[in-house]
Short mmCIF file of C-alpha atoms in Angstrom, two decimals:
data_model
loop_
_atom_site.label_atom_id
_atom_site.label_comp_id
_atom_site.label_asym_id
_atom_site.label_seq_id
_atom_site.Cartn_x
_atom_site.Cartn_y
_atom_site.Cartn_z
CA MET A 1 -0.04 -0.09 -0.03
CA ASP A 2 1.29 3.62 -1.49
CA THR A 3 0.58 5.27 2.15
CA LYS A 4 0.75 8.60 1.19
CA HIS A 5 -2.24 7.89 -1.48
CA ILE A 6 -4.37 6.65 1.67
CA HIS A 7 -7.94 8.46 0.82
CA ILE A 8 -8.88 9.88 3.88
CA SER A 9 -12.99 9.12 2.88
CA ASP A 10 -12.05 5.48 3.16
CA TYR A 11 -11.78 6.09 7.03
CA ASN A 12 -15.37 7.65 7.71
CA TYR A 13 -18.59 6.25 9.68
CA ASN A 14 -21.31 7.80 11.03
CA LEU A 15 -21.05 9.14 14.74
CA PRO A 16 -24.46 10.66 16.28
CA ASP A 17 -23.55 13.51 18.07
CA GLU A 18 -25.59 11.67 20.84
CA ARG A 19 -22.84 8.64 21.19
CA ILE A 20 -20.12 12.03 21.79
CA ALA A 21 -19.87 11.72 25.55
CA LYS A 22 -20.15 15.15 26.93
CA PHE A 23 -19.03 14.71 30.78
CA PRO A 24 -17.26 11.55 31.93
CA LEU A 25 -18.69 8.57 34.12
CA ALA A 26 -18.91 9.63 37.95
CA GLN A 27 -16.33 6.53 38.58
CA ARG A 28 -13.27 6.44 35.84
CA ASP A 29 -12.65 2.81 35.92
CA GLN A 30 -16.68 1.80 35.35
CA SER A 31 -16.34 2.62 31.56
CA LYS A 32 -17.35 0.00 29.31
CA LEU A 33 -14.16 -2.01 27.26
CA LEU A 34 -14.27 -3.28 24.05
CA VAL A 35 -11.76 -5.86 24.06
CA TYR A 36 -10.27 -6.72 20.16
CA ASN A 37 -8.00 -9.99 20.77
CA GLN A 38 -6.77 -11.21 16.74
CA GLY A 39 -9.99 -10.28 15.60
CA GLU A 40 -12.88 -11.45 18.09
CA VAL A 41 -14.66 -8.93 19.55
CA SER A 42 -16.23 -8.85 23.27
CA GLU A 43 -16.72 -6.23 26.02
CA ASP A 44 -15.97 -5.68 29.80
CA THR A 45 -15.56 -3.07 32.06
CA PHE A 46 -12.37 -0.93 32.15
CA CYS A 47 -11.43 -2.09 35.75
CA ASN A 48 -11.42 -5.65 34.48
CA LEU A 49 -8.69 -4.43 32.59
CA PRO A 50 -5.91 -6.52 33.71
CA ASP A 51 -7.91 -9.73 33.50
CA HIS A 52 -7.00 -9.31 29.37
CA LEU A 53 -3.13 -8.63 29.74
CA PRO A 54 0.00 -10.89 29.89
CA SER A 55 2.03 -11.17 33.26
CA GLY A 56 5.62 -10.21 33.00
CA ALA A 57 4.55 -7.38 30.20
CA LEU A 58 5.30 -3.84 30.30
CA MET A 59 2.81 -1.22 30.14
CA VAL A 60 3.62 2.43 29.11
CA PHE A 61 1.56 5.44 29.84
CA ASN A 62 2.20 9.31 28.89
CA ASN A 63 2.48 11.21 32.16
CA THR A 64 2.19 14.59 30.77
CA LYS A 65 -0.32 17.17 32.09
CA VAL A 66 -3.14 19.78 30.77
CA ILE A 67 -2.46 23.07 31.51
CA GLN A 68 -4.76 26.11 31.72
CA ALA A 69 -3.61 26.94 28.30
CA ARG A 70 -6.48 29.59 27.36
CA LEU A 71 -5.96 33.36 28.55
CA HIS A 72 -8.56 35.47 28.13
CA PHE A 73 -8.33 39.66 27.62
CA ARG A 74 -10.75 42.33 27.09
CA LYS A 75 -9.68 45.21 25.53
CA GLU A 76 -10.78 48.70 26.47
CA THR A 77 -13.25 48.64 23.51
CA GLY A 78 -14.87 45.66 25.20
CA ALA A 79 -13.61 43.12 22.75
CA LEU A 80 -12.73 39.98 24.05
CA ILE A 81 -9.26 38.75 22.99
CA GLU A 82 -8.51 34.72 23.39
CA VAL A 83 -5.11 33.75 23.67
CA PHE A 84 -4.37 30.03 23.40
CA LEU A 85 -1.15 28.64 24.31
CA LEU A 86 0.28 26.04 22.08
CA GLU A 87 3.93 25.84 22.68
CA PRO A 88 7.10 27.45 24.72
CA ALA A 89 8.78 29.94 22.57
CA GLU A 90 11.35 31.54 25.15
CA PRO A 91 12.38 29.65 27.21
CA SER A 92 11.79 26.82 24.89
CA ASP A 93 12.43 24.44 27.69
CA TYR A 94 8.83 23.62 29.17
CA GLU A 95 10.17 23.11 32.70
CA LEU A 96 12.16 26.32 32.89
CA MET A 97 8.94 28.10 31.16
CA PHE A 98 7.01 27.20 33.94
CA GLN A 99 9.63 28.68 36.15
CA SER A 100 9.84 32.05 34.56
CA ARG A 101 9.12 34.78 36.90
CA SER A 102 8.94 38.53 34.97
CA HIS A 103 8.30 37.26 31.43
CA CYS A 104 7.98 34.20 28.20
CA SER A 105 6.99 34.19 24.87
CA TRP A 106 4.67 31.32 23.86
CA TYR A 107 3.64 30.56 20.12
CA CYS A 108 -0.47 30.83 20.16
CA LEU A 109 -3.41 31.06 18.58
CA VAL A 110 -5.60 34.03 18.99
CA GLY A 111 -9.13 34.19 18.81
CA ASN A 112 -10.77 37.75 17.44
CA LEU A 113 -7.43 38.87 15.74
CA LYS A 114 -8.87 41.06 13.64
CA LYS A 115 -10.14 43.29 16.87
CA TRP A 116 -6.30 43.00 17.77
CA LYS A 117 -3.95 44.91 15.44
CA GLU A 118 -1.30 46.63 18.01
CA GLY A 119 -0.83 47.39 21.60
CA LYS A 120 -0.41 45.48 24.63
CA LEU A 121 -3.40 43.62 26.26
CA THR A 122 -3.69 44.08 30.09
CA ARG A 123 -5.42 42.22 33.02
CA THR A 124 -4.48 43.20 36.75
CA TRP A 125 -5.01 39.77 38.69
CA THR A 126 -4.52 38.80 42.54
CA ILE A 127 -3.12 35.30 43.16
CA GLY A 128 -2.94 35.10 47.15
CA ASN A 129 -1.79 38.22 48.84
CA GLU A 130 0.18 39.15 45.48
CA LYS A 131 -1.14 41.85 42.94
CA LEU A 132 -0.01 41.59 39.39
CA THR A 133 -0.35 43.30 36.17
CA PHE A 134 -0.27 40.92 33.40
CA THR A 135 0.68 42.01 30.02
CA ALA A 136 0.47 40.10 26.40
CA VAL A 137 2.17 41.97 23.04
CA ARG A 138 1.36 40.31 19.75
CA GLY A 139 4.89 39.27 17.65
CA PRO A 140 5.26 37.51 14.47
CA LEU A 141 3.67 35.35 12.97
CA HIS A 142 4.78 31.55 13.04
CA GLY A 143 3.27 29.36 11.03
CA THR A 144 -0.65 29.37 11.93
CA SER A 145 0.58 31.16 15.24
CA HIS A 146 1.58 34.10 16.28
CA ARG A 147 4.55 34.90 19.24
CA ILE A 148 3.33 36.41 22.00
CA ASP A 149 5.23 37.76 24.68
CA PHE A 150 4.34 37.79 28.13
CA GLU A 151 5.39 40.16 30.76
CA TRP A 152 4.25 40.73 34.49
CA ASP A 153 5.27 42.98 37.27
CA ASN A 154 5.76 40.62 40.44
CA PRO A 155 8.65 38.28 40.25
CA GLN A 156 6.78 36.24 43.23
CA ILE A 157 4.98 35.05 41.03
CA SER A 158 6.10 32.00 38.34
CA PHE A 159 3.86 31.77 35.18
CA ALA A 160 2.52 28.37 36.23
CA GLU A 161 1.25 29.90 39.07
CA ILE A 162 -0.72 32.71 36.36
CA LEU A 163 -1.90 29.89 34.24
CA ASP A 164 -3.57 27.99 37.42
CA SER A 165 -4.84 31.16 38.37
CA MET A 166 -5.96 32.84 35.31
CA GLY A 167 -6.05 30.18 32.33
CA GLU A 168 -8.87 28.02 31.38
CA LEU A 169 -8.72 24.48 30.88
CA PRO A 170 -8.85 23.91 26.96
CA ILE A 171 -11.29 21.02 26.69
CA PRO A 172 -11.72 19.41 22.94
CA PRO A 173 -13.75 21.22 20.54
CA TYR A 174 -16.25 18.78 19.87
CA LEU A 175 -17.84 18.62 23.32
CA ASN A 176 -19.25 21.67 22.31
CA ARG A 177 -19.56 23.28 25.59
CA GLU A 178 -17.83 25.32 27.97
CA THR A 179 -15.24 24.30 30.42
CA GLN A 180 -16.78 23.56 34.09
CA GLU A 181 -15.14 23.59 37.23
CA SER A 182 -14.86 19.90 37.19
CA ASP A 183 -12.88 19.23 34.32
CA LYS A 184 -10.10 20.45 35.88
CA THR A 185 -9.94 17.12 37.75
CA THR A 186 -11.65 14.74 35.39
CA TYR A 187 -9.62 16.01 32.02
CA GLN A 188 -6.56 14.93 33.87
CA THR A 189 -4.99 11.60 34.32
CA VAL A 190 -4.74 10.45 37.83
CA TYR A 191 -0.64 9.82 37.03
CA SER A 192 -0.62 13.08 35.06
CA LYS A 193 2.79 14.85 36.25
CA ILE A 194 4.60 17.23 33.89
CA LYS A 195 2.90 20.06 32.76
CA GLY A 196 2.92 21.07 28.87
CA SER A 197 0.23 19.57 27.28
CA VAL A 198 -3.23 21.43 25.83
CA ALA A 199 -4.88 18.25 25.01
CA ALA A 200 -5.26 15.03 27.24
CA PRO A 201 -3.98 11.89 26.61
CA THR A 202 -7.52 10.22 26.78
CA ALA A 203 -7.14 6.78 26.87
CA GLY A 204 -5.53 7.16 30.58
CA LEU A 205 -8.68 8.79 31.86
CA HIS A 206 -9.98 5.43 32.65
CA PHE A 207 -7.61 4.83 35.00
CA THR A 208 -7.72 4.47 38.52
CA PRO A 209 -5.58 3.96 41.56
CA GLN A 210 -6.92 0.83 41.66
CA VAL A 211 -7.11 -0.37 38.48
CA LEU A 212 -3.38 0.54 38.55
CA SER A 213 -2.60 -1.48 42.03
CA ALA A 214 -4.08 -4.71 40.00
CA ILE A 215 -2.07 -3.98 37.26
CA ASP A 216 0.75 -4.29 39.49
CA ASP A 217 -0.61 -7.32 41.18
CA HIS A 218 -0.51 -8.91 37.70
CA GLY A 219 3.38 -8.90 38.05
CA ILE A 220 2.65 -6.29 34.82
CA ASP A 221 5.51 -3.11 34.69
CA ARG A 222 4.38 -0.11 34.70
CA GLU A 223 6.70 2.70 32.94
CA GLU A 224 6.00 6.31 32.09
CA LEU A 225 7.37 8.48 29.22
CA THR A 226 6.32 12.02 28.55
CA LEU A 227 4.07 13.33 25.56
CA HIS A 228 3.02 16.77 25.75
CA VAL A 229 -0.01 16.78 23.16
CA GLY A 230 -0.48 19.75 21.15
CA ALA A 231 -3.94 21.18 19.73
CA GLY A 232 -3.12 19.58 16.59
CA THR A 233 -4.11 16.84 17.75
CA PHE A 234 -8.12 17.76 16.63
CA LYS A 235 -6.89 19.01 13.05
CA PRO A 236 -9.02 17.83 10.38
CA VAL A 237 -7.66 15.72 7.60
CA LYS A 238 -8.77 18.34 4.75
CA SER A 239 -7.09 16.77 1.71
CA GLU A 240 -7.94 13.89 -0.39
CA GLU A 241 -5.18 11.94 0.25
CA ILE A 242 -3.48 12.17 3.62
CA GLU A 243 -0.37 13.12 1.40
CA GLY A 244 -1.44 16.70 1.86
CA HIS A 245 -2.11 16.57 5.47
CA GLU A 246 0.81 18.53 7.65
CA MET A 247 1.53 16.73 11.08
CA HIS A 248 1.88 18.65 13.84
CA THR A 249 5.26 18.64 15.79
CA GLU A 250 5.20 17.21 19.35
CA TYR A 251 7.81 17.38 22.25
CA VAL A 252 8.64 14.08 23.80
CA SER A 253 10.82 13.24 27.21
CA VAL A 254 11.55 9.85 27.69
CA ARG A 255 14.17 8.84 30.36
CA ARG A 256 17.01 6.33 30.32
CA GLN A 257 15.72 3.90 32.28
CA THR A 258 12.66 3.32 30.41
CA LEU A 259 14.70 2.60 27.07
CA GLU A 260 16.81 0.08 29.46
CA LYS A 261 13.12 -1.47 30.53
CA LEU A 262 12.27 -1.31 27.02
CA LEU A 263 15.20 -3.46 26.35
CA ALA A 264 14.41 -5.45 29.14
CA HIS A 265 11.39 -6.15 27.89
CA ASP A 266 12.67 -7.07 24.33
CA CYS A 267 11.36 -3.81 22.89
CA GLN A 268 8.10 -4.57 23.39
CA ALA A 269 5.28 -2.61 25.40
CA ILE A 270 1.38 -1.93 25.83
CA ALA A 271 0.82 1.58 25.14
CA VAL A 272 -1.90 3.08 26.78
CA GLY A 273 -3.10 5.96 24.41
CA THR A 274 -1.66 6.78 20.97
CA THR A 275 0.67 9.37 22.48
CA SER A 276 2.32 6.91 23.69
CA VAL A 277 2.42 5.11 20.24
CA ARG A 278 3.46 7.65 18.91
CA THR A 279 6.02 8.18 21.19
CA LEU A 280 6.99 4.54 21.83
CA GLU A 281 7.28 4.28 17.72
CA SER A 282 9.58 7.13 17.25
CA LEU A 283 12.12 6.13 19.44
CA TYR A 284 13.05 3.11 16.85
CA PHE A 285 13.72 5.86 14.10
CA MET A 286 15.70 8.26 16.37
CA GLY A 287 17.78 4.96 16.99
CA CYS A 288 18.29 4.64 13.82
CA LYS A 289 19.94 8.33 13.15
CA VAL A 290 22.37 7.57 16.18
CA LEU A 291 23.34 4.41 14.24
CA LYS A 292 23.58 6.07 11.23
CA ASN A 293 25.96 8.74 12.83
CA PRO A 294 26.60 8.14 16.34
CA ASP A 295 27.08 11.86 17.11
CA VAL A 296 24.23 13.80 15.70
CA MET A 297 22.96 16.40 17.77
CA GLU A 298 19.85 16.20 19.67
CA GLY A 299 17.66 18.54 17.70
CA ASP A 300 18.67 16.14 14.48
CA LEU A 301 17.39 13.02 16.70
CA HIS A 302 13.29 14.24 15.45
CA VAL A 303 11.28 12.48 13.34
CA ASN A 304 9.73 13.51 10.19
CA GLN A 305 6.15 13.04 9.13
CA TRP A 306 7.30 10.54 6.27
CA GLU A 307 10.54 9.03 7.60
CA PRO A 308 8.91 5.69 8.61
CA TYR A 309 8.38 5.40 4.76
CA GLU A 310 11.14 6.33 3.67
CA ASP A 311 13.89 4.41 4.81
CA GLU A 312 12.65 0.62 5.13
CA GLY A 313 15.21 -0.82 2.66
CA GLY A 314 17.34 -4.02 3.60
CA ASP A 315 19.59 -2.17 6.24
CA ALA A 316 16.73 -1.11 8.40
CA ALA A 317 18.41 -2.08 11.95
CA ASP A 318 16.46 -4.13 14.15
CA VAL A 319 14.86 -2.62 17.50
CA LYS A 320 17.08 -3.82 19.99
CA SER A 321 19.86 -2.38 18.02
CA ALA A 322 18.15 1.14 17.87
CA ILE A 323 17.29 1.27 21.60
CA GLN A 324 20.33 0.31 22.75
CA ALA A 325 22.34 3.14 19.87
CA LEU A 326 19.64 5.57 22.20
CA ILE A 327 21.36 4.24 25.32
CA ASP A 328 25.04 4.66 24.59
CA TRP A 329 23.75 7.75 22.70
CA LEU A 330 22.91 9.38 26.04
CA ASP A 331 25.59 8.17 27.94
CA ARG A 332 28.42 9.45 26.01
CA ASN A 333 26.25 12.94 26.05
CA HIS A 334 26.08 12.22 30.21
CA LEU A 335 22.18 12.89 29.60
CA SER A 336 20.10 10.88 31.70
CA VAL A 337 16.57 12.03 29.47
CA LEU A 338 16.08 12.15 25.76
CA HIS A 339 14.38 15.67 24.68
CA SER A 340 13.54 15.24 21.37
CA SER A 341 10.26 15.78 19.16
CA THR A 342 8.13 13.93 16.33
CA GLN A 343 5.58 14.54 13.60
CA ILE A 344 5.20 10.48 12.86
CA ILE A 345 2.15 9.90 11.02
CA ILE A 346 1.06 6.29 11.68
CA ALA A 347 -1.19 4.77 8.72
CA PRO A 348 -1.87 1.65 6.93
CA GLY A 349 1.24 0.65 5.57
CA TYR A 350 3.51 1.60 8.48
CA ASP A 351 4.89 -1.37 10.34
CA TYR A 352 4.72 -1.67 14.15
CA LYS A 353 8.44 -1.99 15.89
CA ILE A 354 7.82 -1.81 19.98
CA VAL A 355 3.58 -1.47 20.40
CA LYS A 356 2.23 -4.81 20.50
CA MET A 357 -1.20 -4.36 22.57
CA LEU A 358 -3.15 -0.80 22.69
CA VAL A 359 -5.56 1.14 24.98
CA THR A 360 -7.05 3.75 23.61
CA ASN A 361 -10.53 5.37 23.38
CA PHE A 362 -12.79 5.60 20.21
CA HIS A 363 -11.69 8.38 17.76
CA GLN A 364 -13.16 10.93 15.58
CA PRO A 365 -14.21 9.45 11.56
CA GLN A 366 -11.85 10.67 8.97
CA SER A 367 -9.07 11.57 11.51
CA THR A 368 -5.14 9.98 11.75
CA LEU A 369 -5.82 8.31 15.12
CA LEU A 370 -8.13 6.52 13.02
CA LEU A 371 -5.63 5.62 10.88
CA LEU A 372 -3.16 4.81 13.54
CA VAL A 373 -5.75 2.41 15.03
CA SER A 374 -6.24 0.67 11.42
CA ALA A 375 -3.00 0.50 10.74
CA PHE A 376 -2.50 -1.34 14.65
CA VAL A 377 -5.29 -3.87 13.52
CA ARG A 378 -4.44 -4.45 10.12
CA GLY A 379 -7.34 -2.82 9.05
CA ASP A 380 -9.89 -4.28 10.81
CA TRP A 381 -11.39 -0.95 12.34
CA HIS A 382 -14.45 -1.45 10.95
CA LYS A 383 -15.45 -4.31 12.64
CA ILE A 384 -14.44 -2.83 16.33
CA TYR A 385 -16.07 0.57 15.38
CA ASP A 386 -19.08 -1.12 14.18
CA TYR A 387 -19.43 -3.31 17.29
CA ALA A 388 -19.02 -0.12 19.55
CA ILE A 389 -21.64 1.83 17.76
CA ALA A 390 -24.33 -0.94 17.72
CA HIS A 391 -23.87 -1.67 21.21
CA ASP A 392 -24.30 2.18 23.13
CA PHE A 393 -19.82 2.59 23.68
CA ARG A 394 -19.42 6.07 24.25
CA PHE A 395 -16.97 8.03 21.79
CA LEU A 396 -14.14 10.29 21.88
CA SER A 397 -12.38 12.02 24.81
CA TYR A 398 -14.54 11.44 27.70
CA GLY A 399 -15.91 8.18 26.18
CA ASP A 400 -15.55 4.63 26.68
CA SER A 401 -12.34 2.44 25.81
CA SER A 402 -10.77 -0.48 24.30
CA LEU A 403 -7.51 -2.91 24.55
CA LEU A 404 -6.44 -4.04 20.92
CA ILE A 405 -4.51 -6.73 20.71
CA PRO A 406 -3.70 -7.41 16.74
#
């Protein structure tokens, strides 16, 4: 199959609005679980997920945390301007960004842009007992976003504290509702740690401490990595063929010990969510870059969108060699964490390297995430989605879950 010439219209299905879960269940782990096991479909309750997993396996979670990325300003004219944070510009490191105490810059989408032609946007705010004046200045265009420079006059307050107090959590646009206070809890995984995402890795929303404990009791090894989910995850495919769709860049952090764990498990993993899939599969191609050039710079480890389909000749490395190469590269550079980025698109025609089982929600029609699922189950996605529609499963971010075993 020539992946670039896949017609996105072949990945359509009828999703009635009433099947989109607008809110989560009161008890996360009581959601329905569809089990697809080598072509056979059945259903269970999510709390029983560990019963379907092999003892001794490695399960990988994305521990990113959703930030309150929507900032609202009102101009003196009364116009409301929304600034939606996408990715850090300066400092570019997420951790340093959130520690900033007087100024920083982000690449942002701007709502009601035509009403903000020039000048500063200003808000006065109180956090605890500390007052501050917070300003935003619009900078140059950066792709489809703008660079926005933020400043505030109280060095006692970090940018993380400003977002937590002043920002609004960005729930998915297809929910067609305002963010509610409850979303601050329900739209985070129970294991979220590292701030940076503007959308949740939603497969993880079903897990509770009880389910995680049951996974441990089943002798399943757990490991975490970080991929900060960008707003591009909701970007529709508008081109007829997927070759015309540009994947968004997402930033990943993987600890050396996670790579060691992968090696110890024969480089096979159960991925929780498509973000974990994209990170794990990207590691292989990063390792191949190191094998070709042991002195490659960190910035050059980025995985381009079509890379997996253009370098699959007879000299392709085995997965263990690629992961070991990454470990050796970290050691040579005296690093304990791999920081990189990926634009990988996983679609039918892709050969999975590391992920052997996948826990994931039900995705939008004609989306890149549905392409990823189709590639994983070797084109059998219709059977899964037809069953889910016929058996009253709830769809999208706050919906039910599936365990896919090809």
